[in-house]
PDB file of C-alpha atoms in Angstrom:
ATOM      1  CA  PHE A   1       4.297   5.874 -12.335  1.00 48.00           C
ATOM      2  CA  MET A   2       7.768   4.441 -12.570  1.00 51.00           C
ATOM      3  CA  GLY A   3       6.856   3.036 -15.947  1.00 55.00           C
ATOM      4  CA  ARG A   4       6.292  -0.348 -17.450  1.00 58.00           C
ATOM      5  CA  THR A   5       9.715  -0.172 -19.120  1.00 56.00           C
ATOM      6  CA  VAL A   6      11.473  -0.647 -15.776  1.00 61.00           C
ATOM      7  CA  LEU A   7       8.993  -3.233 -14.525  1.00 65.00           C
ATOM      8  CA  GLU A   8       9.407  -5.240 -17.705  1.00 66.00           C
ATOM      9  CA  SER A   9      13.208  -4.988 -17.770  1.00 74.00           C
ATOM     10  CA  PRO A  10      15.080  -8.308 -17.491  1.00 70.00           C
ATOM     11  CA  ASN A  11      15.408  -9.604 -13.934  1.00 85.00           C
ATOM     12  CA  TYR A  12      13.725  -6.522 -12.349  1.00 87.00           C
ATOM     13  CA  MET A  13      11.133  -8.455 -10.371  1.00 89.00           C
ATOM     14  CA  GLU A  14      13.583 -11.184  -9.398  1.00 90.00           C
ATOM     15  CA  LYS A  15      16.022  -8.575  -8.003  1.00 91.00           C
ATOM     16  CA  ASN A  16      13.184  -6.644  -6.374  1.00 91.00           C
ATOM     17  CA  ARG A  17      11.862  -9.732  -4.593  1.00 92.00           C
ATOM     18  CA  GLU A  18      15.395 -10.768  -3.578  1.00 93.00           C
ATOM     19  CA  GLY A  19      15.751  -7.295  -2.040  1.00 93.00           C
ATOM     20  CA  PHE A  20      12.701  -7.801   0.178  1.00 91.00           C
ATOM     21  CA  GLN A  21      13.865 -11.304   1.097  1.00 91.00           C
ATOM     22  CA  ALA A  22      17.379 -10.130   2.037  1.00 93.00           C
ATOM     23  CA  ARG A  23      16.269  -7.024   3.935  1.00 86.00           C
ATOM     24  CA  ASN A  24      13.203  -8.301   5.768  1.00 78.00           C
ATOM     25  CA  GLY A  25      13.053 -12.060   5.299  1.00 85.00           C
ATOM     26  CA  PHE A  26       9.786 -11.864   3.374  1.00 83.00           C
ATOM     27  CA  PRO A  27       9.649 -14.121   0.320  1.00 85.00           C
ATOM     28  CA  MET A  28       7.458 -13.409  -2.712  1.00 91.00           C
ATOM     29  CA  VAL A  29       6.992  -9.696  -1.929  1.00 93.00           C
ATOM     30  CA  GLY A  30       6.747  -7.393  -4.938  1.00 92.00           C
ATOM     31  CA  GLY A  31       6.083  -4.116  -3.136  1.00 92.00           C
ATOM     32  CA  CYS A  32       4.784  -2.265  -0.105  1.00 92.00           C
ATOM     33  CA  ILE A  33       1.723  -0.046   0.201  1.00 92.00           C
ATOM     34  CA  ASP A  34       1.296   2.734   2.747  1.00 92.00           C
ATOM     35  CA  GLY A  35      -0.305   6.110   3.078  1.00 91.00           C
ATOM     36  CA  THR A  36       0.347   9.426   4.758  1.00 92.00           C
ATOM     37  CA  HIS A  37      -1.745  12.450   5.603  1.00 94.00           C
ATOM     38  CA  ILE A  38      -0.786  15.800   4.090  1.00 94.00           C
ATOM     39  CA  PRO A  39      -2.134  18.871   5.919  1.00 96.00           C
ATOM     40  CA  TYR A  40      -4.873  20.525   3.876  1.00 94.00           C
ATOM     41  CA  LYS A  41      -7.389  23.300   4.448  1.00 91.00           C
ATOM     42  CA  PRO A  42     -10.551  22.754   2.389  1.00 88.00           C
ATOM     43  CA  ILE A  43     -11.686  25.727   0.311  1.00 83.00           C
ATOM     44  CA  SER A  44     -15.196  25.455   1.712  1.00 81.00           C
ATOM     45  CA  GLY A  45     -15.890  25.127   5.423  1.00 78.00           C
ATOM     46  CA  ASP A  46     -18.830  22.895   4.499  1.00 84.00           C
ATOM     47  CA  MET A  47     -16.351  20.233   3.379  1.00 84.00           C
ATOM     48  CA  GLU A  48     -14.151  20.313   6.476  1.00 90.00           C
ATOM     49  CA  GLU A  49     -15.656  17.176   8.053  1.00 91.00           C
ATOM     50  CA  ASP A  50     -14.927  15.179   4.897  1.00 90.00           C
ATOM     51  CA  PHE A  51     -11.239  16.038   5.184  1.00 94.00           C
ATOM     52  CA  LYS A  52     -10.911  15.525   8.959  1.00 94.00           C
ATOM     53  CA  ASN A  53      -8.742  12.462   9.552  1.00 92.00           C
ATOM     54  CA  TYR A  54      -8.734  10.082  12.521  1.00 90.00           C
ATOM     55  CA  LYS A  55      -6.107  12.305  14.177  1.00 91.00           C
ATOM     56  CA  GLY A  56      -8.583  15.198  14.240  1.00 93.00           C
ATOM     57  CA  TRP A  57      -7.070  17.572  11.673  1.00 95.00           C
ATOM     58  CA  THR A  58      -7.883  18.111   7.998  1.00 94.00           C
ATOM     59  CA  SER A  59      -5.752  16.422   5.375  1.00 95.00           C
ATOM     60  CA  LEU A  60      -5.423  14.831   1.975  1.00 94.00           C
ATOM     61  CA  LEU A  61      -4.347  11.209   1.838  1.00 93.00           C
ATOM     62  CA  ALA A  62      -1.406  10.139  -0.298  1.00 93.00           C
ATOM     63  CA  ILE A  63      -0.842   6.429  -1.006  1.00 92.00           C
ATOM     64  CA  ALA A  64       2.443   5.039  -2.315  1.00 92.00           C
ATOM     65  CA  PHE A  65       3.427   1.629  -3.671  1.00 90.00           C
ATOM     66  CA  VAL A  66       7.204   1.136  -3.347  1.00 92.00           C
ATOM     67  CA  ASN A  67       9.728  -1.506  -4.381  1.00 91.00           C
ATOM     68  CA  SER A  68      12.562  -3.011  -2.299  1.00 92.00           C
ATOM     69  CA  SER A  69      14.827  -0.050  -3.146  1.00 90.00           C
ATOM     70  CA  TYR A  70      12.243   2.401  -1.742  1.00 90.00           C
ATOM     71  CA  LEU A  71      11.430   3.652  -5.242  1.00 88.00           C
ATOM     72  CA  ILE A  72       7.826   4.759  -5.702  1.00 89.00           C
ATOM     73  CA  VAL A  73       6.349   2.698  -8.528  1.00 87.00           C
ATOM     74  CA  GLY A  74       2.750   3.850  -8.054  1.00 86.00           C
ATOM     75  CA  PHE A  75       0.939   6.549  -6.130  1.00 87.00           C
ATOM     76  CA  GLU A  76      -2.402   8.201  -5.553  1.00 89.00           C
ATOM     77  CA  VAL A  77      -2.917  11.624  -3.973  1.00 90.00           C
ATOM     78  CA  GLY A  78      -6.013  13.647  -3.190  1.00 88.00           C
ATOM     79  CA  TRP A  79      -8.417  11.501  -1.205  1.00 91.00           C
ATOM     80  CA  PRO A  80     -10.081  13.326   1.724  1.00 93.00           C
ATOM     81  CA  GLY A  81      -8.353  12.563   5.029  1.00 93.00           C
ATOM     82  CA  ARG A  82     -11.350  10.736   6.507  1.00 93.00           C
ATOM     83  CA  TYR A  83     -10.666   7.771   4.221  1.00 91.00           C
ATOM     84  CA  HIS A  84      -8.337   4.903   5.064  1.00 88.00           C
ATOM     85  CA  ASP A  85      -5.235   3.724   3.175  1.00 87.00           C
ATOM     86  CA  LYS A  86      -6.971   0.510   2.193  1.00 87.00           C
ATOM     87  CA  THR A  87     -10.055   2.245   0.768  1.00 88.00           C
ATOM     88  CA  CYS A  88      -7.961   4.674  -1.271  1.00 88.00           C
ATOM     89  CA  SER A  89      -5.608   1.945  -2.473  1.00 88.00           C
ATOM     90  CA  LEU A  90      -8.389  -0.394  -3.565  1.00 88.00           C
ATOM     91  CA  HIS A  91      -9.943   2.406  -5.654  1.00 90.00           C
ATOM     92  CA  SER A  92      -6.670   3.685  -7.121  1.00 88.00           C
ATOM     93  CA  ASN A  93      -5.409   3.371 -10.653  1.00 88.00           C
ATOM     94  CA  PHE A  94      -2.272   1.493  -9.586  1.00 85.00           C
ATOM     95  CA  TRP A  95      -4.384  -1.081  -7.698  1.00 87.00           C
ATOM     96  CA  ARG A  96      -6.375  -1.637 -10.879  1.00 91.00           C
ATOM     97  CA  LEU A  97      -3.076  -2.226 -12.701  1.00 88.00           C
ATOM     98  CA  ILE A  98      -1.928  -4.680 -10.020  1.00 88.00           C
ATOM     99  CA  THR A  99      -5.132  -6.702 -10.211  1.00 89.00           C
ATOM    100  CA  GLU A 100      -5.059  -6.714 -14.012  1.00 92.00           C
ATOM    101  CA  ASN A 101      -1.445  -7.910 -14.189  1.00 89.00           C
ATOM    102  CA  ARG A 102      -0.319  -9.241 -10.821  1.00 89.00           C
ATOM    103  CA  GLU A 103       2.759 -10.932 -12.250  1.00 88.00           C
ATOM    104  CA  LEU A 104       4.120  -7.699 -13.754  1.00 86.00           C
ATOM    105  CA  TRP A 105       3.687  -5.676 -10.545  1.00 87.00           C
ATOM    106  CA  LEU A 106       4.267  -8.310  -7.826  1.00 90.00           C
ATOM    107  CA  GLY A 107       5.904 -11.254  -9.570  1.00 89.00           C
ATOM    108  CA  LYS A 108       4.485 -14.774  -9.894  1.00 89.00           C
ATOM    109  CA  ASP A 109       2.149 -15.396  -6.945  1.00 90.00           C
ATOM    110  CA  GLY A 110       3.564 -12.234  -5.363  1.00 90.00           C
ATOM    111  CA  VAL A 111       2.063 -10.111  -2.628  1.00 91.00           C
ATOM    112  CA  ALA A 112       2.324  -6.547  -1.384  1.00 91.00           C
ATOM    113  CA  LEU A 113       3.097  -5.727   2.257  1.00 90.00           C
ATOM    114  CA  ALA A 114       0.825  -3.319   4.130  1.00 89.00           C
ATOM    115  CA  ASP A 115       0.261  -2.278   7.737  1.00 85.00           C
ATOM    116  CA  SER A 116      -2.101  -4.103  10.094  1.00 78.00           C
ATOM    117  CA  ALA A 117      -4.941  -1.638   9.444  1.00 75.00           C
ATOM    118  CA  TRP A 118      -5.531  -3.428   6.108  1.00 77.00           C
ATOM    119  CA  GLY A 119      -6.741  -6.492   7.962  1.00 72.00           C
ATOM    120  CA  ILE A 120      -6.937  -9.899   6.357  1.00 69.00           C
ATOM    121  CA  GLY A 121      -8.933 -11.005   3.359  1.00 71.00           C
ATOM    122  CA  ASN A 122      -7.081  -9.700   0.321  1.00 78.00           C
ATOM    123  CA  LYS A 123      -5.172 -12.267  -1.743  1.00 80.00           C
ATOM    124  CA  PHE A 124      -2.658  -9.653  -2.971  1.00 85.00           C
ATOM    125  CA  VAL A 125      -1.762  -8.162   0.445  1.00 88.00           C
ATOM    126  CA  MET A 126       0.115  -9.550   3.434  1.00 84.00           C
ATOM    127  CA  CYS A 127      -0.068  -7.625   6.683  1.00 78.00           C
ATOM    128  CA  PRO A 128       0.820  -8.259  10.324  1.00 71.00           C
ATOM    129  CA  PHE A 129      -1.750  -9.405  12.840  1.00 60.00           C
ATOM    130  CA  SER A 130      -3.191  -6.475  14.773  1.00 58.00           C
ATOM    131  CA  ARG A 131      -2.143  -6.330  18.424  1.00 59.00           C
ATOM    132  CA  ARG A 132      -5.356  -4.451  19.203  1.00 59.00           C
ATOM    133  CA  ASN A 133      -7.628  -7.304  18.144  1.00 58.00           C
ATOM    134  CA  GLY A 134      -6.439  -9.897  20.646  1.00 61.00           C
ATOM    135  CA  SER A 135      -3.833 -11.664  18.529  1.00 62.00           C
ATOM    136  CA  THR A 136      -1.887 -14.489  20.119  1.00 66.00           C
ATOM    137  CA  GLU A 137       1.792 -14.231  21.006  1.00 67.00           C
ATOM    138  CA  LEU A 138       2.594 -16.574  18.114  1.00 64.00           C
ATOM    139  CA  GLN A 139       0.663 -14.347  15.694  1.00 56.00           C
ATOM    140  CA  GLN A 140       2.508 -11.277  16.979  1.00 56.00           C
ATOM    141  CA  TRP A 141       5.863 -12.973  16.324  1.00 55.00           C
ATOM    142  CA  TYR A 142       4.675 -13.883  12.812  1.00 51.00           C
TER     143      TYR A 142
END
C-alpha cells in the first residue's frame, strides 16, 4: 500500500479529488478501481478451469486502486482468472480499509470510479451505464 502517511498528509485528498475533477470532470472521486489478467499456468492441470478467464486463457487477476496521479494506493494480486474485478475487489484487504474509513480513502462522501462491469448498487462506486444492457442515449452520455 501507498501508506496511511501519504493519505493522511495535509490536503492530499483535496488535491487528489481536484485532480479527478480537472482531468475528467468527475467531482467527489477519491480513486479508480480496475483489474487486469496476468498470464499464468497452474501447477496442477486439475486447477486449470479455475484459472481460465472469460477470454479463454489461464490467468491470475490483479486489482489496483489508483489516485488521480495514477499512483497505486492499494492492490490485490492472485485471484484465479475466472473471477471478476468486482468480486476480487469486494473481498480484498484494501476494500475492507475503504469501507472501514471511507473518508480517509475517498474523501467526505467520496466514490471510486470503476468500469461498467461493476454494475450499479454499491454506494462507494460510480460506473458508467452498460451499453450492452439497453441503456438510453442519455445514460450513455452520462
